[in-house]
Amino acid sequence: MNSDPLAMRGCIVMVSYNEASAIGPVLAEIEEAASVLSRSGIALEVLLVDDRSPDDTATRALEQASRLGLKLEVVTGQPQGPGNAFMRGFEHAFAAGAPDFFVTLDSDGQHDARQIPDLIRAFLARNSGMTIGSRWTRGGRSPGTPIQRAALSLVGNFLIRRVTGLRGVRDATTSFRVIRPEVVTLFKPEHLSTDGYGFFSSFAVLTQANGFTIDEVPITFRPRYSGVSKLTMRQVVESFANLFTLRKQARQIRQSNFDDQTTWAQRSARFQHQSASDHTAYAAMPELQALASAKRFFDWIIDELKPALGQDILEVGAGIGTVAQRLADHSETARVLAIEPASEPFARLKELAGEHPRIEARQTTSAQLAAEGGRQFDAIVYVNVLEHIEDDVAELARVRPLLRPGGALCIFVPASPRAYGSMDFISGHYRRYRKESLRSVISDAGYVVEDLRYFDVAGLPPYWLAYRLLNIQRFGGASSAAFDRVLVPLSRFVQFVVKSPPMGKNLIAIARRADDGGV
């Protein structure tokens, strides 16, 4: 999307079939909306997808647009339902150069096109993936709609939410929308109904499943110029049957988002004012420094890893050295090579290494170290690092030759994908792990898992509350102190009683090279 609100281009896509009596007034209202928006530097053009209307809708549209001075293009095709027609319109628009946003609405006059500026303002202000002009949200109206038709629409929308898991959308069956182009490119309607209400509800459900924010603006939904349209029983049955296929597809999309939550978060309006890191530097350096004071927390991690560490240790992504110092101090003979590619944390790490005789600091990557060859370690440690790496399997496979036979791969990562929130995004986390997904990553990289457990049970609820629900942007010293003094002792006690908790804020794993045969 163009970031300059004073230089934007929107494309209105409408679908028509026998709307000759309505298309003139609809285009007149669009011209009013275009005139208002032009004063803010937003240009509108119109693309009419006409399914070869016998009443010559396309010709009347071109004549009216010429009188109004409105930029309009007509695309014709065989009648295949409104969903297919809209998709043809989107494809045609992309071929001519993607606009900054699409607008869709009925061509029969039920939607008041003069409300388009209201929808666009809300769309831009809220960074939405899609903004819906809604009859059924607070403030919306539907005068003149027969009570049976209104009841059918309300029940239908309730079933859409109930069956598919669509959240916070009251009017998923209407076509009056402003849509981000990326939403259109990700919409894959395979095996879904593309006829009428099934198409519009599918579009809304899959948009939200892909992580985009949907918001609603109240509108007045008017009677058609040519009378009330006929909704057939076949369309009702098909739309209902479509919901179960739609639910399955939405669940598959949500599940895939667990593997790359940074992309998912970038689509959400609640995260878009933030900046995820570029994964070569720490975007949350103040939080890293604050967390370094959490002595009990990091001591606990090392206590859990100590049986597997040995004496010659490689720490990948050592940051400012918080973990490296504890790794070196776990034994009087332990030696640590701490590598960190990012300049800002490495400066602190280098200072620490200068003061500690058994810590060596190098500003390098695991790939560069592996390419050098010739050195192997008793343990390779990743603490809060793997989630920053896009291809985590390749990363672990790359360092496998650096591990001595019988040596241990020690991993500590954030867990519970549903807790992914503001702090994860700011820090540049690609993901939070499930137990099964971390086991799969380790196995695919050529290791045998020896131990894999959830960690910090008591820390999960407050983390979810602060960074997922409340969207807090900072983790300060006071938060770190409270976490370390209260939640860490509580979690340790819980995990002393419950050896394998069913959930936690983190996961901790110990693995061996598969060619060692595991243990």
CSV table of N, CA and C in Angstrom, one decimal, residues 155-301:
chain,number,residue,atom,x,y,z
A,155,VAL,N,-29.3,-14.4,10.8
A,155,VAL,CA,-29.1,-15.9,11.2
A,155,VAL,C,-27.9,-16.4,10.4
A,156,GLY,N,-27.8,-16.0,9.1
A,156,GLY,CA,-26.7,-16.5,8.3
A,156,GLY,C,-25.4,-16.0,8.8
A,157,ASN,N,-25.3,-14.7,9.2
A,157,ASN,CA,-24.1,-14.2,9.7
A,157,ASN,C,-23.7,-14.8,11.1
A,158,PHE,N,-24.7,-15.1,11.9
A,158,PHE,CA,-24.5,-15.8,13.2
A,158,PHE,C,-23.8,-17.2,12.9
A,159,LEU,N,-24.4,-17.9,11.9
A,159,LEU,CA,-23.9,-19.2,11.6
A,159,LEU,C,-22.4,-19.1,11.0
A,160,ILE,N,-22.2,-18.1,10.3
A,160,ILE,CA,-20.8,-17.9,9.7
A,160,ILE,C,-19.8,-17.8,10.9
A,161,ARG,N,-20.2,-16.9,11.8
A,161,ARG,CA,-19.3,-16.7,13.0
A,161,ARG,C,-19.1,-18.0,13.8
A,162,ARG,N,-20.3,-18.7,14.0
A,162,ARG,CA,-20.3,-19.9,14.9
A,162,ARG,C,-19.5,-21.0,14.3
A,163,VAL,N,-19.7,-21.3,13.0
A,163,VAL,CA,-19.1,-22.4,12.3
A,163,VAL,C,-17.7,-22.2,12.0
A,164,THR,N,-17.3,-21.0,11.5
A,164,THR,CA,-16.0,-20.8,10.9
A,164,THR,C,-15.0,-20.2,11.9
A,165,GLY,N,-15.5,-19.6,13.0
A,165,GLY,CA,-14.6,-18.9,14.0
A,165,GLY,C,-14.3,-17.5,13.6
A,166,LEU,N,-15.1,-16.9,12.7
A,166,LEU,CA,-14.9,-15.5,12.3
A,166,LEU,C,-15.2,-14.7,13.5
A,167,ARG,N,-14.3,-13.7,13.9
A,167,ARG,CA,-14.5,-12.9,15.1
A,167,ARG,C,-14.8,-11.5,14.8
A,168,GLY,N,-15.8,-10.9,15.5
A,168,GLY,CA,-16.0,-9.5,15.5
A,168,GLY,C,-16.6,-8.9,14.2
A,169,VAL,N,-17.1,-9.7,13.3
A,169,VAL,CA,-17.7,-9.2,12.1
A,169,VAL,C,-19.1,-9.6,12.1
A,170,ARG,N,-20.0,-8.5,12.0
A,170,ARG,CA,-21.4,-8.7,12.0
A,170,ARG,C,-22.0,-8.9,10.7
A,171,ASP,N,-21.4,-8.4,9.6
A,171,ASP,CA,-22.0,-8.4,8.3
A,171,ASP,C,-21.0,-9.0,7.3
A,172,ALA,N,-20.8,-10.3,7.3
A,172,ALA,CA,-19.8,-10.9,6.4
A,172,ALA,C,-20.4,-11.2,5.0
A,173,THR,N,-21.7,-11.0,4.8
A,173,THR,CA,-22.3,-11.4,3.5
A,173,THR,C,-22.5,-10.2,2.6
A,174,THR,N,-22.1,-9.0,2.9
A,174,THR,CA,-22.3,-7.8,2.1
A,174,THR,C,-21.0,-7.6,1.2
A,175,SER,N,-21.2,-7.0,0.1
A,175,SER,CA,-20.1,-6.7,-0.8
A,175,SER,C,-19.5,-5.3,-0.7
A,176,PHE,N,-20.0,-4.5,0.2
A,176,PHE,CA,-19.6,-3.1,0.3
A,176,PHE,C,-18.3,-3.1,1.2
A,177,ARG,N,-17.1,-3.0,0.5
A,177,ARG,CA,-15.9,-3.2,1.2
A,177,ARG,C,-14.7,-2.4,0.7
A,178,VAL,N,-13.8,-2.1,1.5
A,178,VAL,CA,-12.5,-1.6,1.0
A,178,VAL,C,-11.5,-2.6,1.4
A,179,ILE,N,-10.6,-3.0,0.4
A,179,ILE,CA,-9.8,-4.2,0.6
A,179,ILE,C,-8.3,-3.9,0.2
A,180,ARG,N,-7.4,-4.3,1.0
A,180,ARG,CA,-6.0,-4.2,0.7
A,180,ARG,C,-5.6,-5.2,-0.4
A,181,PRO,N,-4.8,-4.8,-1.4
A,181,PRO,CA,-4.5,-5.7,-2.5
A,181,PRO,C,-3.9,-7.0,-2.1
A,182,GLU,N,-3.1,-7.0,-1.0
A,182,GLU,CA,-2.4,-8.2,-0.5
A,182,GLU,C,-3.5,-9.2,-0.1
A,183,VAL,N,-4.6,-8.7,0.4
A,183,VAL,CA,-5.7,-9.6,0.8
A,183,VAL,C,-6.2,-10.4,-0.4
A,184,VAL,N,-6.4,-9.7,-1.5
A,184,VAL,CA,-6.9,-10.3,-2.7
A,184,VAL,C,-5.9,-11.3,-3.2
A,185,THR,N,-4.6,-11.1,-3.2
A,185,THR,CA,-3.7,-12.0,-3.8
A,185,THR,C,-3.6,-13.3,-2.9
A,186,LEU,N,-3.9,-13.2,-1.6
A,186,LEU,CA,-3.9,-14.4,-0.8
A,186,LEU,C,-5.2,-15.2,-0.8
A,187,PHE,N,-6.2,-14.6,-1.3
A,187,PHE,CA,-7.5,-15.3,-1.3
A,187,PHE,C,-7.5,-16.4,-2.4
A,188,LYS,N,-7.6,-17.6,-1.9
A,188,LYS,CA,-7.6,-18.8,-2.8
A,188,LYS,C,-9.0,-19.5,-2.6
A,189,PRO,N,-9.9,-19.3,-3.5
A,189,PRO,CA,-11.3,-19.9,-3.2
A,189,PRO,C,-11.5,-21.3,-3.7
A,190,GLU,N,-10.3,-22.1,-3.8
A,190,GLU,CA,-10.5,-23.5,-4.3
A,190,GLU,C,-11.4,-24.3,-3.3
A,191,HIS,N,-12.3,-25.0,-4.0
A,191,HIS,CA,-13.3,-25.9,-3.2
A,191,HIS,C,-14.3,-25.1,-2.4
A,192,LEU,N,-14.4,-23.8,-2.7
A,192,LEU,CA,-15.3,-23.0,-2.0
A,192,LEU,C,-16.3,-22.4,-2.9
A,193,SER,N,-17.5,-22.1,-2.4
A,193,SER,CA,-18.5,-21.4,-3.3
A,193,SER,C,-18.1,-20.0,-3.7
A,194,THR,N,-18.2,-19.8,-5.0
A,194,THR,CA,-17.9,-18.4,-5.4
A,194,THR,C,-19.2,-17.7,-5.9
A,195,ASP,N,-20.3,-18.2,-5.5
A,195,ASP,CA,-21.6,-17.6,-5.9
A,195,ASP,C,-22.2,-16.9,-4.7
A,196,GLY,N,-22.4,-15.6,-4.9
A,196,GLY,CA,-23.2,-14.8,-4.0
A,196,GLY,C,-22.6,-14.7,-2.6
A,197,TYR,N,-23.5,-15.0,-1.6
A,197,TYR,CA,-23.1,-14.8,-0.2
A,197,TYR,C,-22.0,-15.7,0.2
A,198,GLY,N,-21.9,-16.9,-0.4
A,198,GLY,CA,-20.8,-17.8,-0.1
A,198,GLY,C,-19.4,-17.2,-0.4
A,199,PHE,N,-19.4,-16.5,-1.5
A,199,PHE,CA,-18.1,-15.8,-1.9
A,199,PHE,C,-17.7,-14.7,-0.9
A,200,PHE,N,-18.7,-13.9,-0.5
A,200,PHE,CA,-18.3,-12.8,0.4
A,200,PHE,C,-18.0,-13.3,1.8
A,201,SER,N,-18.7,-14.3,2.3
A,201,SER,CA,-18.3,-14.8,3.6
A,201,SER,C,-17.0,-15.5,3.6
A,202,SER,N,-16.7,-16.2,2.5
A,202,SER,CA,-15.4,-16.9,2.4
A,202,SER,C,-14.3,-15.9,2.4
A,203,PHE,N,-14.5,-14.8,1.7
A,203,PHE,CA,-13.5,-13.7,1.6
A,203,PHE,C,-13.2,-13.2,3.0
A,204,ALA,N,-14.2,-12.9,3.8
A,204,ALA,CA,-14.0,-12.4,5.1
A,204,ALA,C,-13.3,-13.4,6.0
A,205,VAL,N,-13.8,-14.6,6.0
A,205,VAL,CA,-13.2,-15.6,6.9
A,205,VAL,C,-11.7,-15.9,6.6
A,206,LEU,N,-11.4,-16.0,5.3
A,206,LEU,CA,-10.0,-16.3,5.0
A,206,LEU,C,-9.1,-15.1,5.1
A,207,THR,N,-9.7,-13.9,5.0
A,207,THR,CA,-8.9,-12.7,5.3
A,207,THR,C,-8.4,-12.6,6.7
A,208,GLN,N,-9.4,-12.9,7.6
A,208,GLN,CA,-9.0,-12.9,9.0
A,208,GLN,C,-8.1,-14.1,9.4
A,209,ALA,N,-8.3,-15.2,8.8
A,209,ALA,CA,-7.5,-16.4,9.1
A,209,ALA,C,-6.0,-16.1,8.7
A,210,ASN,N,-5.8,-15.3,7.6
A,210,ASN,CA,-4.5,-14.9,7.2
A,210,ASN,C,-3.8,-13.8,8.1
A,211,GLY,N,-4.5,-13.4,9.1
A,211,GLY,CA,-4.0,-12.4,10.1
A,211,GLY,C,-4.3,-11.0,9.9
A,212,PHE,N,-5.1,-10.7,8.8
A,212,PHE,CA,-5.5,-9.3,8.6
A,212,PHE,C,-6.6,-8.9,9.5
A,213,THR,N,-6.6,-7.6,9.9
A,213,THR,CA,-7.6,-7.0,10.7
A,213,THR,C,-8.8,-6.6,9.8
A,214,ILE,N,-10.0,-7.0,10.2
A,214,ILE,CA,-11.2,-6.6,9.6
A,214,ILE,C,-12.0,-5.7,10.5
A,215,ASP,N,-12.4,-4.5,10.0
A,215,ASP,CA,-13.2,-3.6,10.9
A,215,ASP,C,-14.5,-3.3,10.1
A,216,GLU,N,-15.5,-2.7,10.8
A,216,GLU,CA,-16.8,-2.4,10.1
A,216,GLU,C,-17.1,-1.0,10.4
A,217,VAL,N,-17.8,-0.4,9.4
A,217,VAL,CA,-18.3,1.0,9.4
A,217,VAL,C,-19.8,0.9,9.2
A,218,PRO,N,-20.6,1.6,10.0
A,218,PRO,CA,-22.0,1.5,9.8
A,218,PRO,C,-22.5,2.2,8.6
A,219,ILE,N,-23.4,1.5,7.9
A,219,ILE,CA,-24.0,2.1,6.6
A,219,ILE,C,-25.5,2.0,6.7
A,220,THR,N,-26.1,2.7,5.7
A,220,THR,CA,-27.5,2.5,5.5
A,220,THR,C,-27.7,1.7,4.2
A,221,PHE,N,-28.3,0.5,4.4
A,221,PHE,CA,-28.5,-0.4,3.3
A,221,PHE,C,-29.9,-0.2,2.7
A,222,ARG,N,-29.9,0.2,1.4
A,222,ARG,CA,-31.2,0.7,0.9
A,222,ARG,C,-31.9,-0.4,0.0
A,223,PRO,N,-33.2,-0.2,-0.3
A,223,PRO,CA,-33.8,-1.1,-1.3
A,223,PRO,C,-33.2,-0.9,-2.6
A,224,ARG,N,-33.2,-2.0,-3.5
A,224,ARG,CA,-32.7,-1.9,-4.8
A,224,ARG,C,-33.6,-1.0,-5.7
A,225,TYR,N,-33.0,-0.4,-6.7
A,225,TYR,CA,-33.8,0.4,-7.6
A,225,TYR,C,-34.9,-0.4,-8.4
A,226,SER,N,-34.5,-1.7,-8.6
A,226,SER,CA,-35.5,-2.5,-9.4
A,226,SER,C,-36.2,-3.5,-8.6
A,227,GLY,N,-36.3,-3.3,-7.3
A,227,GLY,CA,-37.1,-4.2,-6.4
A,227,GLY,C,-36.1,-5.1,-5.7
A,228,VAL,N,-36.7,-5.9,-4.8
A,228,VAL,CA,-36.0,-6.8,-4.0
A,228,VAL,C,-35.4,-8.0,-4.8
A,229,SER,N,-34.2,-8.3,-4.7
A,229,SER,CA,-33.6,-9.4,-5.4
A,229,SER,C,-34.1,-10.8,-4.8
A,230,LYS,N,-34.1,-11.8,-5.7
A,230,LYS,CA,-34.6,-13.1,-5.2
A,230,LYS,C,-33.5,-14.0,-4.7
A,231,LEU,N,-33.5,-14.4,-3.5
A,231,LEU,CA,-32.5,-15.3,-3.0
A,231,LEU,C,-33.1,-16.7,-3.0
A,232,THR,N,-32.5,-17.6,-3.8
A,232,THR,CA,-33.1,-18.9,-4.0
A,232,THR,C,-32.7,-19.8,-2.8
A,233,MET,N,-33.5,-20.9,-2.7
A,233,MET,CA,-33.2,-21.9,-1.7
A,233,MET,C,-31.9,-22.6,-2.0
A,234,ARG,N,-31.6,-22.8,-3.2
A,234,ARG,CA,-30.3,-23.4,-3.6
A,234,ARG,C,-29.1,-22.6,-3.1
A,235,GLN,N,-29.2,-21.2,-3.2
A,235,GLN,CA,-28.1,-20.4,-2.8
A,235,GLN,C,-28.0,-20.5,-1.2
A,236,VAL,N,-29.1,-20.6,-0.5
A,236,VAL,CA,-29.1,-20.7,0.9
A,236,VAL,C,-28.4,-22.0,1.3
A,237,VAL,N,-28.8,-23.1,0.7
A,237,VAL,CA,-28.2,-24.4,1.0
A,237,VAL,C,-26.7,-24.5,0.7
A,238,GLU,N,-26.3,-23.9,-0.5
A,238,GLU,CA,-24.9,-23.9,-0.9
A,238,GLU,C,-24.1,-23.1,0.1
A,239,SER,N,-24.6,-22.0,0.5
A,239,SER,CA,-23.9,-21.1,1.4
A,239,SER,C,-23.6,-21.8,2.7
A,240,PHE,N,-24.7,-22.5,3.2
A,240,PHE,CA,-24.5,-23.2,4.5
A,240,PHE,C,-23.5,-24.3,4.4
A,241,ALA,N,-23.6,-25.1,3.3
A,241,ALA,CA,-22.7,-26.2,3.1
A,241,ALA,C,-21.3,-25.7,3.0
A,242,ASN,N,-21.1,-24.6,2.4
A,242,ASN,CA,-19.8,-23.9,2.1
A,242,ASN,C,-19.1,-23.7,3.5
A,243,LEU,N,-19.8,-23.4,4.5
A,243,LEU,CA,-19.2,-23.0,5.8
A,243,LEU,C,-18.3,-24.1,6.4
A,244,PHE,N,-18.6,-25.4,6.2
A,244,PHE,CA,-17.8,-26.4,6.8
A,244,PHE,C,-16.5,-26.6,6.0
A,245,THR,N,-16.6,-26.5,4.7
A,245,THR,CA,-15.3,-26.5,3.9
A,245,THR,C,-14.5,-25.2,4.2
A,246,LEU,N,-15.2,-24.1,4.4
A,246,LEU,CA,-14.5,-22.9,4.8
A,246,LEU,C,-13.8,-23.0,6.1
A,247,ARG,N,-14.5,-23.6,7.1
A,247,ARG,CA,-13.9,-23.8,8.4
A,247,ARG,C,-12.6,-24.6,8.3
A,248,LYS,N,-12.6,-25.7,7.6
A,248,LYS,CA,-11.4,-26.5,7.4
A,248,LYS,C,-10.3,-25.7,6.8
A,249,GLN,N,-10.6,-25.0,5.8
A,249,GLN,CA,-9.5,-24.2,5.1
A,249,GLN,C,-9.0,-23.1,6.0
A,250,ALA,N,-9.9,-22.4,6.8
A,250,ALA,CA,-9.4,-21.4,7.7
A,250,ALA,C,-8.5,-22.0,8.8
A,251,ARG,N,-8.9,-23.1,9.3
A,251,ARG,CA,-8.0,-23.8,10.3
A,251,ARG,C,-6.7,-24.1,9.8
A,252,GLN,N,-6.6,-24.6,8.5
A,252,GLN,CA,-5.3,-24.9,7.9
A,252,GLN,C,-4.5,-23.7,7.8
A,253,ILE,N,-5.1,-22.6,7.4
A,253,ILE,CA,-4.3,-21.3,7.2
A,253,ILE,C,-3.8,-20.8,8.6
A,254,ARG,N,-4.7,-20.9,9.6
A,254,ARG,CA,-4.2,-20.5,11.0
A,254,ARG,C,-3.1,-21.3,11.5
A,255,GLN,N,-3.2,-22.6,11.2
A,255,GLN,CA,-2.1,-23.5,11.6
A,255,GLN,C,-0.8,-23.2,10.9
A,256,SER,N,-0.9,-22.9,9.6
A,256,SER,CA,0.4,-22.6,8.9
A,256,SER,C,1.0,-21.3,9.4
A,257,ASN,N,0.2,-20.4,10.0
A,257,ASN,CA,0.7,-19.1,10.5
A,257,ASN,C,1.5,-19.3,11.7
A,258,PHE,N,1.4,-20.5,12.4
A,258,PHE,CA,2.2,-20.8,13.6
A,258,PHE,C,3.7,-20.9,13.2
A,259,ASP,N,3.9,-21.2,11.9
A,259,ASP,CA,5.3,-21.5,11.5
A,259,ASP,C,6.0,-20.2,11.1
A,260,ASP,N,5.3,-19.1,10.9
A,260,ASP,CA,5.9,-17.8,10.5
A,260,ASP,C,5.0,-16.7,11.1
A,261,GLN,N,5.1,-16.5,12.4
A,261,GLN,CA,4.2,-15.5,13.0
A,261,GLN,C,4.5,-14.1,12.7
A,262,THR,N,5.8,-13.8,12.3
A,262,THR,CA,6.2,-12.4,12.0
A,262,THR,C,5.3,-12.0,10.8
A,263,THR,N,5.2,-12.8,9.8
A,263,THR,CA,4.4,-12.4,8.6
A,263,THR,C,3.0,-12.2,9.0
A,264,TRP,N,2.5,-13.1,9.8
A,264,TRP,CA,1.1,-13.0,10.3
A,264,TRP,C,0.9,-11.6,11.1
A,265,ALA,N,1.9,-11.3,12.0
A,265,ALA,CA,1.8,-10.1,12.8
A,265,ALA,C,1.9,-8.8,11.9
A,266,GLN,N,2.7,-8.9,10.8
A,266,GLN,CA,2.8,-7.7,10.0
A,266,GLN,C,1.5,-7.4,9.3
A,267,ARG,N,0.6,-8.3,9.2
A,267,ARG,CA,-0.7,-8.1,8.5
A,267,ARG,C,-1.7,-7.5,9.5
A,268,SER,N,-1.5,-7.6,10.8
A,268,SER,CA,-2.4,-7.2,11.8
A,268,SER,C,-2.3,-5.7,12.1
A,269,ALA,N,-3.4,-5.0,12.1
A,269,ALA,CA,-3.4,-3.5,12.4
A,269,ALA,C,-2.8,-3.2,13.8
A,270,ARG,N,-2.9,-4.1,14.7
A,270,ARG,CA,-2.5,-3.8,16.1
A,270,ARG,C,-0.9,-3.8,16.1
A,271,PHE,N,-0.2,-4.4,15.2
A,271,PHE,CA,1.2,-4.4,15.2
A,271,PHE,C,1.8,-3.5,14.2
A,272,GLN,N,1.1,-2.9,13.3
A,272,GLN,CA,1.7,-2.2,12.1
A,272,GLN,C,2.4,-0.9,12.5
A,273,HIS,N,2.1,-0.4,13.6
A,273,HIS,CA,2.9,0.8,14.0
A,273,HIS,C,4.2,0.5,14.6
A,274,GLN,N,4.5,-0.8,14.8
A,274,GLN,CA,5.8,-1.2,15.4
A,274,GLN,C,6.7,-1.6,14.2
A,275,SER,N,7.9,-1.9,14.6
A,275,SER,CA,8.9,-2.4,13.6
A,275,SER,C,9.5,-3.7,14.1
A,276,ALA,N,9.3,-4.7,13.3
A,276,ALA,CA,10.1,-6.0,13.6
A,276,ALA,C,11.5,-5.8,13.2
A,277,SER,N,12.4,-6.5,13.9
A,277,SER,CA,13.8,-6.4,13.6
A,277,SER,C,14.1,-7.0,12.3
A,278,ASP,N,15.3,-6.7,11.8
A,278,ASP,CA,15.8,-7.2,10.5
A,278,ASP,C,16.5,-8.6,10.8
A,279,HIS,N,16.5,-9.1,12.0
A,279,HIS,CA,17.0,-10.4,12.4
A,279,HIS,C,18.5,-10.4,12.3
A,280,THR,N,19.2,-9.3,12.1
A,280,THR,CA,20.6,-9.2,12.3
A,280,THR,C,21.0,-8.3,13.4
A,281,ALA,N,20.1,-7.7,14.0
A,281,ALA,CA,20.4,-6.8,15.2
A,281,ALA,C,19.2,-6.9,16.1
A,282,TYR,N,19.4,-6.5,17.3
A,282,TYR,CA,18.4,-6.5,18.3
A,282,TYR,C,17.5,-5.3,18.2
A,283,ALA,N,16.2,-5.5,18.0
A,283,ALA,CA,15.3,-4.3,17.9
A,283,ALA,C,14.9,-3.9,19.3
A,284,ALA,N,15.1,-4.8,20.3
A,284,ALA,CA,14.6,-4.5,21.6
A,284,ALA,C,15.7,-4.5,22.6
A,285,MET,N,16.8,-3.7,22.3
A,285,MET,CA,18.0,-3.7,23.2
A,285,MET,C,17.6,-3.2,24.6
A,286,PRO,N,16.7,-2.3,24.8
A,286,PRO,CA,16.4,-1.9,26.2
A,286,PRO,C,15.8,-3.1,27.0
A,287,GLU,N,14.9,-3.9,26.3
A,287,GLU,CA,14.3,-5.0,26.9
A,287,GLU,C,15.4,-6.1,27.2
A,288,LEU,N,16.3,-6.3,26.3
A,288,LEU,CA,17.4,-7.2,26.5
A,288,LEU,C,18.2,-6.9,27.8
A,289,GLN,N,18.5,-5.6,27.9
A,289,GLN,CA,19.3,-5.1,29.1
A,289,GLN,C,18.5,-5.3,30.4
A,290,ALA,N,17.2,-5.0,30.3
A,290,ALA,CA,16.3,-5.1,31.5
A,290,ALA,C,16.2,-6.6,31.9
A,291,LEU,N,16.1,-7.5,31.0
A,291,LEU,CA,15.9,-8.9,31.3
A,291,LEU,C,17.2,-9.5,31.8
A,292,ALA,N,18.4,-8.9,31.5
A,292,ALA,CA,19.7,-9.4,32.0
A,292,ALA,C,19.8,-9.4,33.5
A,293,SER,N,19.0,-8.5,34.1
A,293,SER,CA,19.0,-8.5,35.6
A,293,SER,C,18.2,-9.6,36.3
A,294,ALA,N,17.5,-10.4,35.4
A,294,ALA,CA,16.7,-11.5,36.0
A,294,ALA,C,17.6,-12.7,36.4
A,295,LYS,N,18.3,-12.5,37.5
A,295,LYS,CA,19.3,-13.5,37.9
A,295,LYS,C,18.7,-14.9,38.1
A,296,ARG,N,17.6,-15.0,38.8
A,296,ARG,CA,17.0,-16.2,39.2
A,296,ARG,C,16.5,-17.0,37.9
A,297,PHE,N,16.0,-16.2,36.9
A,297,PHE,CA,15.5,-16.8,35.7
A,297,PHE,C,16.7,-17.5,34.9
A,298,PHE,N,17.7,-16.8,34.7
A,298,PHE,CA,18.8,-17.3,33.9
A,298,PHE,C,19.6,-18.4,34.7
A,299,ASP,N,19.7,-18.3,36.0
A,299,ASP,CA,20.3,-19.3,36.8
A,299,ASP,C,19.5,-20.6,36.7
A,300,TRP,N,18.2,-20.5,36.6
A,300,TRP,CA,17.3,-21.6,36.5
A,300,TRP,C,17.5,-22.3,35.2
A,301,ILE,N,17.7,-21.5,34.1
A,301,ILE,CA,17.9,-22.1,32.8
A,301,ILE,C,19.2,-22.9,32.8
